[in-house]
CSV table of C-alpha atoms and ligand atoms in Angstrom, one decimal:
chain,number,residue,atom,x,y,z
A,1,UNK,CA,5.8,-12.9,2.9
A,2,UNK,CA,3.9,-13.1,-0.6
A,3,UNK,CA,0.5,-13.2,1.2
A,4,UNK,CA,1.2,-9.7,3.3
A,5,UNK,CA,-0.4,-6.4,2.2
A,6,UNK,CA,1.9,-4.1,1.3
A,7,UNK,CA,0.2,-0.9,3.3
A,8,UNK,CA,0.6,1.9,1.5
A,9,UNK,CA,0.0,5.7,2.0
A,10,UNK,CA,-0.7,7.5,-0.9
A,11,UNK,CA,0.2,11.5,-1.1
A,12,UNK,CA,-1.8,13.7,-2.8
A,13,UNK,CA,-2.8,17.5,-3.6
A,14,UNK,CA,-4.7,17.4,-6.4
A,15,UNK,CA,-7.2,15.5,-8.9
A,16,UNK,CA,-5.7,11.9,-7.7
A,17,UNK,CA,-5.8,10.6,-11.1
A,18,UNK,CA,-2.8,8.6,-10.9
A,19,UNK,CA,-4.3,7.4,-6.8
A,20,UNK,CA,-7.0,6.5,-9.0
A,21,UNK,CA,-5.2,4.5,-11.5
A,22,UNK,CA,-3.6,2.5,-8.4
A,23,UNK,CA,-6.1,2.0,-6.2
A,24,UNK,CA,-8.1,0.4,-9.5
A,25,UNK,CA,-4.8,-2.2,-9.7
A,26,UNK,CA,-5.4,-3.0,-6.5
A,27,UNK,CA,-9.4,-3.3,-6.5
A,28,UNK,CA,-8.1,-5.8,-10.1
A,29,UNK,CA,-5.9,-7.7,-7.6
A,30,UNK,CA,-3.2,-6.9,-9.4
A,31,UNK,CA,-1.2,-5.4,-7.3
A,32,UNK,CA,-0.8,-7.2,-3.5
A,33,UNK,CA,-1.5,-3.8,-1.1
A,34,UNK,CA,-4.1,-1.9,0.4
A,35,UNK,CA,-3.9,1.6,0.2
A,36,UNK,CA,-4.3,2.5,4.4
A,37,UNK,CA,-4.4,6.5,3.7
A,38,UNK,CA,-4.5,9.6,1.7
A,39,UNK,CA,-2.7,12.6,3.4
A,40,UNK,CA,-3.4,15.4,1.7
A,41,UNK,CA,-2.5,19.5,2.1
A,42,UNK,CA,-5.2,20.0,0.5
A,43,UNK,CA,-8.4,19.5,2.6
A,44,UNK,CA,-10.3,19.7,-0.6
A,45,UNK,CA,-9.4,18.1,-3.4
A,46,UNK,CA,-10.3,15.3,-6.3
A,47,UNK,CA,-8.1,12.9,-4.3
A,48,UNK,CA,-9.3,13.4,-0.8
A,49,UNK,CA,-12.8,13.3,-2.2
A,50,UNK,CA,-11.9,9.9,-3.7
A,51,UNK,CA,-10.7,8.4,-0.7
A,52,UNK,CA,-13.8,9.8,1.2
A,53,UNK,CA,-15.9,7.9,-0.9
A,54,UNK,CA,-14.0,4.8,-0.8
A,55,UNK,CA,-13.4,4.5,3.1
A,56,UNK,CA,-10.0,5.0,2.9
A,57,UNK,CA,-8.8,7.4,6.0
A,58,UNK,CA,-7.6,10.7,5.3
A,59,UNK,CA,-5.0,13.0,6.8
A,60,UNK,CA,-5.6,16.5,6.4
A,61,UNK,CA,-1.7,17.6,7.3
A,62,UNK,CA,-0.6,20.9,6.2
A,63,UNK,CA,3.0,22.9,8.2
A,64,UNK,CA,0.4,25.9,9.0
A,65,UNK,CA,-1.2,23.6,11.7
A,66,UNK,CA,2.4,23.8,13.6
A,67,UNK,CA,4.4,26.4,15.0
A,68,UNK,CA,7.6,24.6,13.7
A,69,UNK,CA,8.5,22.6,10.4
A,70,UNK,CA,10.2,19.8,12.9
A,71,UNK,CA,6.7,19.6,14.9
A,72,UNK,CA,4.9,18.8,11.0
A,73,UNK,CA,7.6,16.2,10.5
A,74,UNK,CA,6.9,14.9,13.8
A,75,UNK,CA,3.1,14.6,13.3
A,76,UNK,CA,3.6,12.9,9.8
A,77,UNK,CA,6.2,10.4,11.0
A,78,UNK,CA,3.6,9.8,14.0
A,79,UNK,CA,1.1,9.3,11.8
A,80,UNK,CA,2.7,6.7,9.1
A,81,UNK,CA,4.2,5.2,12.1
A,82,UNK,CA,0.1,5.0,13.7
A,83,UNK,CA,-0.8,3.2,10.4
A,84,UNK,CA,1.8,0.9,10.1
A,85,UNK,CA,2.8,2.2,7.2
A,86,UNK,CA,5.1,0.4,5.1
A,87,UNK,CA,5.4,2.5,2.0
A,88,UNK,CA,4.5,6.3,0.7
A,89,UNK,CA,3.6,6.5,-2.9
A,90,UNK,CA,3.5,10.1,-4.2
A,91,UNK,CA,0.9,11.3,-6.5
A,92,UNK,CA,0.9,14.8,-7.2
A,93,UNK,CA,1.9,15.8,-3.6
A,94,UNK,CA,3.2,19.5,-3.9
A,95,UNK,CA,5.2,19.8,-1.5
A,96,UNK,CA,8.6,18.3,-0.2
A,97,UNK,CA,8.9,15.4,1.9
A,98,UNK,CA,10.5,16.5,5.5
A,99,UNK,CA,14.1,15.0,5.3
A,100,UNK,CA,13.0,13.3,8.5
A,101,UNK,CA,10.6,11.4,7.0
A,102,UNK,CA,12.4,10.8,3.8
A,103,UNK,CA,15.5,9.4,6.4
A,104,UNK,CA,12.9,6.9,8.4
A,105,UNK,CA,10.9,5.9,4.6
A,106,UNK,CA,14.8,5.9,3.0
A,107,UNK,CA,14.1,3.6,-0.4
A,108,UNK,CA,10.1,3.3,0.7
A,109,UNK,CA,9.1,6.3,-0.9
A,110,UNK,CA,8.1,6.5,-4.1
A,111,UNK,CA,7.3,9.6,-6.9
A,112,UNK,CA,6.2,9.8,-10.2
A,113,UNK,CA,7.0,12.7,-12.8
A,114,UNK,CA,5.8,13.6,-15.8
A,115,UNK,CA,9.2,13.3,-18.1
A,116,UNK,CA,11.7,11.8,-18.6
A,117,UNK,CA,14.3,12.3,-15.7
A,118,UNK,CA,16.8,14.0,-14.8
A,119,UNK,CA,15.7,16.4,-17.9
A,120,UNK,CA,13.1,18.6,-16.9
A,121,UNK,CA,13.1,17.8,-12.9
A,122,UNK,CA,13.9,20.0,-9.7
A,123,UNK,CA,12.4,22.5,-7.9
A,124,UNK,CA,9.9,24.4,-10.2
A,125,UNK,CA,9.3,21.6,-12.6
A,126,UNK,CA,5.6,20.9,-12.0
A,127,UNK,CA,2.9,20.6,-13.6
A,128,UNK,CA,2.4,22.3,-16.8
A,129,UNK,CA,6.0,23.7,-16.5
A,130,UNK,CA,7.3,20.7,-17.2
A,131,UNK,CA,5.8,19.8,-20.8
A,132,UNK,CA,6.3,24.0,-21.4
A,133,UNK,CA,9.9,23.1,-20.7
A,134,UNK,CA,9.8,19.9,-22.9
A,135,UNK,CA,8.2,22.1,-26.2
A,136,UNK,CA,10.7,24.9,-25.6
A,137,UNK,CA,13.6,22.6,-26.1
A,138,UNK,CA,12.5,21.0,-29.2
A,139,UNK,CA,12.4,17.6,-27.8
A,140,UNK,CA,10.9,14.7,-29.7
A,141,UNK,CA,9.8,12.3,-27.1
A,142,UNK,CA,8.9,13.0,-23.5
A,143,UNK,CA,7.4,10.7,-21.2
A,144,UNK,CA,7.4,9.7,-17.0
A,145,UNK,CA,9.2,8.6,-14.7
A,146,UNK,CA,8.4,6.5,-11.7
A,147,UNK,CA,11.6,7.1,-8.9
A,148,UNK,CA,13.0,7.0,-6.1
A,149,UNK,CA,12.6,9.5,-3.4
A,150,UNK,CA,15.7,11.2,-1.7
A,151,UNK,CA,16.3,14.7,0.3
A,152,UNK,CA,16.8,16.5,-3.5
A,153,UNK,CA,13.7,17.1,-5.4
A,154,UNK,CA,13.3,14.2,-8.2
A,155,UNK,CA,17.1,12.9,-7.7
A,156,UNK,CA,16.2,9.9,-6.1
A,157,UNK,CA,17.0,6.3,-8.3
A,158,UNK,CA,14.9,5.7,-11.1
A,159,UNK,CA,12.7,2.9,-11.2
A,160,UNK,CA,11.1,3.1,-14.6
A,161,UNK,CA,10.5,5.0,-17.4
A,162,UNK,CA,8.1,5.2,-20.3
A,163,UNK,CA,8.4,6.8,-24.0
A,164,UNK,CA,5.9,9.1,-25.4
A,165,UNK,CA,5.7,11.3,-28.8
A,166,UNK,CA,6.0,14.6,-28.6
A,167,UNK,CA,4.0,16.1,-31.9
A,168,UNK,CA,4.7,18.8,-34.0
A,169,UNK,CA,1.4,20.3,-33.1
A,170,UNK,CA,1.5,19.8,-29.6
A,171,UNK,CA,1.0,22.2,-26.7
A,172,UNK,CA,1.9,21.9,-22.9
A,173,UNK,CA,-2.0,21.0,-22.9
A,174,UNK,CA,-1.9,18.2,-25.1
A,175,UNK,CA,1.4,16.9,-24.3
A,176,UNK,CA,0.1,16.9,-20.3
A,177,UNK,CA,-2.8,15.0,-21.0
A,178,UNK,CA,-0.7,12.1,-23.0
A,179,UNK,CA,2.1,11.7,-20.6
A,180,UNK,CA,-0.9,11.5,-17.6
A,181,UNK,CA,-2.2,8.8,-19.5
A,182,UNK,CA,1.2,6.9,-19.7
A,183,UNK,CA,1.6,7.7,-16.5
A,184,UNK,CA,-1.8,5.1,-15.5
A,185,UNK,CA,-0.3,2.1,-16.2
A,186,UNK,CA,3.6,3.2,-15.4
A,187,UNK,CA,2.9,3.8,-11.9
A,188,UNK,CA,0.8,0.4,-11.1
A,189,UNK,CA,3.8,-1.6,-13.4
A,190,UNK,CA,6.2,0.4,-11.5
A,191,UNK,CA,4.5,-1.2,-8.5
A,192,UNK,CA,4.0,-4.1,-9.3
A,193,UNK,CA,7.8,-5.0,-10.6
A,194,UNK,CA,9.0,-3.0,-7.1
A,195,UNK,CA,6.7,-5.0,-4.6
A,196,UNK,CA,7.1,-8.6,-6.3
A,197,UNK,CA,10.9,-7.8,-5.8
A,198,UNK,CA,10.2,-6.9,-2.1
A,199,UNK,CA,7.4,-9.5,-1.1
A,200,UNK,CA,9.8,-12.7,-3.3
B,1,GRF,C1,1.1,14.0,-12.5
B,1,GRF,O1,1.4,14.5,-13.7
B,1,GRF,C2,2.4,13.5,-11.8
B,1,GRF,O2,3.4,13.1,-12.6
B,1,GRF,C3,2.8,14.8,-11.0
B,1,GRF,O3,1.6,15.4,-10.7
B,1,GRF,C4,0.6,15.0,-11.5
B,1,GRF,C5,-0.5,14.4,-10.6
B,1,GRF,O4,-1.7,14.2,-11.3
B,1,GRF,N1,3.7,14.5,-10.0
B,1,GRF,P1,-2.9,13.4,-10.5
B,1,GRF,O5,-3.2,14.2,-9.2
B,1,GRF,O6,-2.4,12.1,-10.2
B,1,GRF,O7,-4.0,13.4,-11.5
């Protein structure tokens, strides 16, 4: 199997950053996968633009273009299922997996988060929330957390997690923008450990 492509469906909502970061391992050939699509809630965003421009298909799939939530699950399972999809790596996707897709991906889908879990994770704990959180309790070091996705929002198993300072003269700002930058090389060595496990 070490000469398969893992094929990999990246979820975003936002600037893509961390998409970025992987589909640059990938381009490296350091990571063996191809990164098949971007599906997105967001028809307009940094990480749909990305993928645009780098002929990778995107899936513009929000719940509003269904009567029911099951008939969104049903169109997203179709469409990883379309793909071939092997594995779902989220990245900034903001909003909750359907449990039917988390039961038919179980173990194959992936998040990251921006501290050090389970402190500071569960419904709520986003974006700059989280680092607000982090300063309010006085904590010295924050950091990510590449995991496991389950039914719970950021209980799945953890993968891996990196250290960063918090500093005295820190704000959620600052602290975001350090622990995104950890976050461009956890997610790829995250990866990278995960898939040579899976393609040995
Ligand atoms: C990251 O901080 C990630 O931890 C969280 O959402 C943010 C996404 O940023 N889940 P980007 O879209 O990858 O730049």
């Amino acid at each position: 199997m070490r000469n398969h492509k893992s094929r990999l469906a990246v979820f975003c909502s936002g600037d893509g950053s961390n998409f970025k970061s992987i589909h640059r391992t990938i381009e490296d050939k350091q990571l063996n996968a191809e990164i098949v699509l971007c599906l997105s809630n967001r028809e307009q965003c940094g990480a749909m633009e990305f993928a645009r421009n780098n002929g990778i298909t995107t899936v513009h799939l929000t719940e509003k273009q269904f009567t029911s939530f099951d008939e969104f699950a049903d169109a997203m399972l179709r469409c990883l299922r379309e793909h071939g999809i092997e594995m779902i790596l989220l990245a900034g996707y903001m909003r909750k997996v359907p449990d039917a897709v988390v039961a038919a991906f179980r173990d194959k889908i992936i998040n990251i988060h921006p501290a050090l879990l389970p402190k500071f994770g569960g419904e709520g704990m986003y974006g700059i929330h989280v680092h607000t959180a982090v300063l309010a309790a006085g904590e010295t070091q924050s950091g990510a957390t590449v995991h496991l996705v389950n039914e719970e929002y950021d209980q799945g198993g953890i993968l891996m997690q990196r250290h960063v300072p918090v500093l005295s003269d820190d704000t959620p700002e600052t602290l975001a923008a350090r622990v995104l930058a950890c976050e461009h090389t956890l997610y790829p060595d995250s990866l990278e450990k995960l898939l040579a496990e899976q393609q040995s």
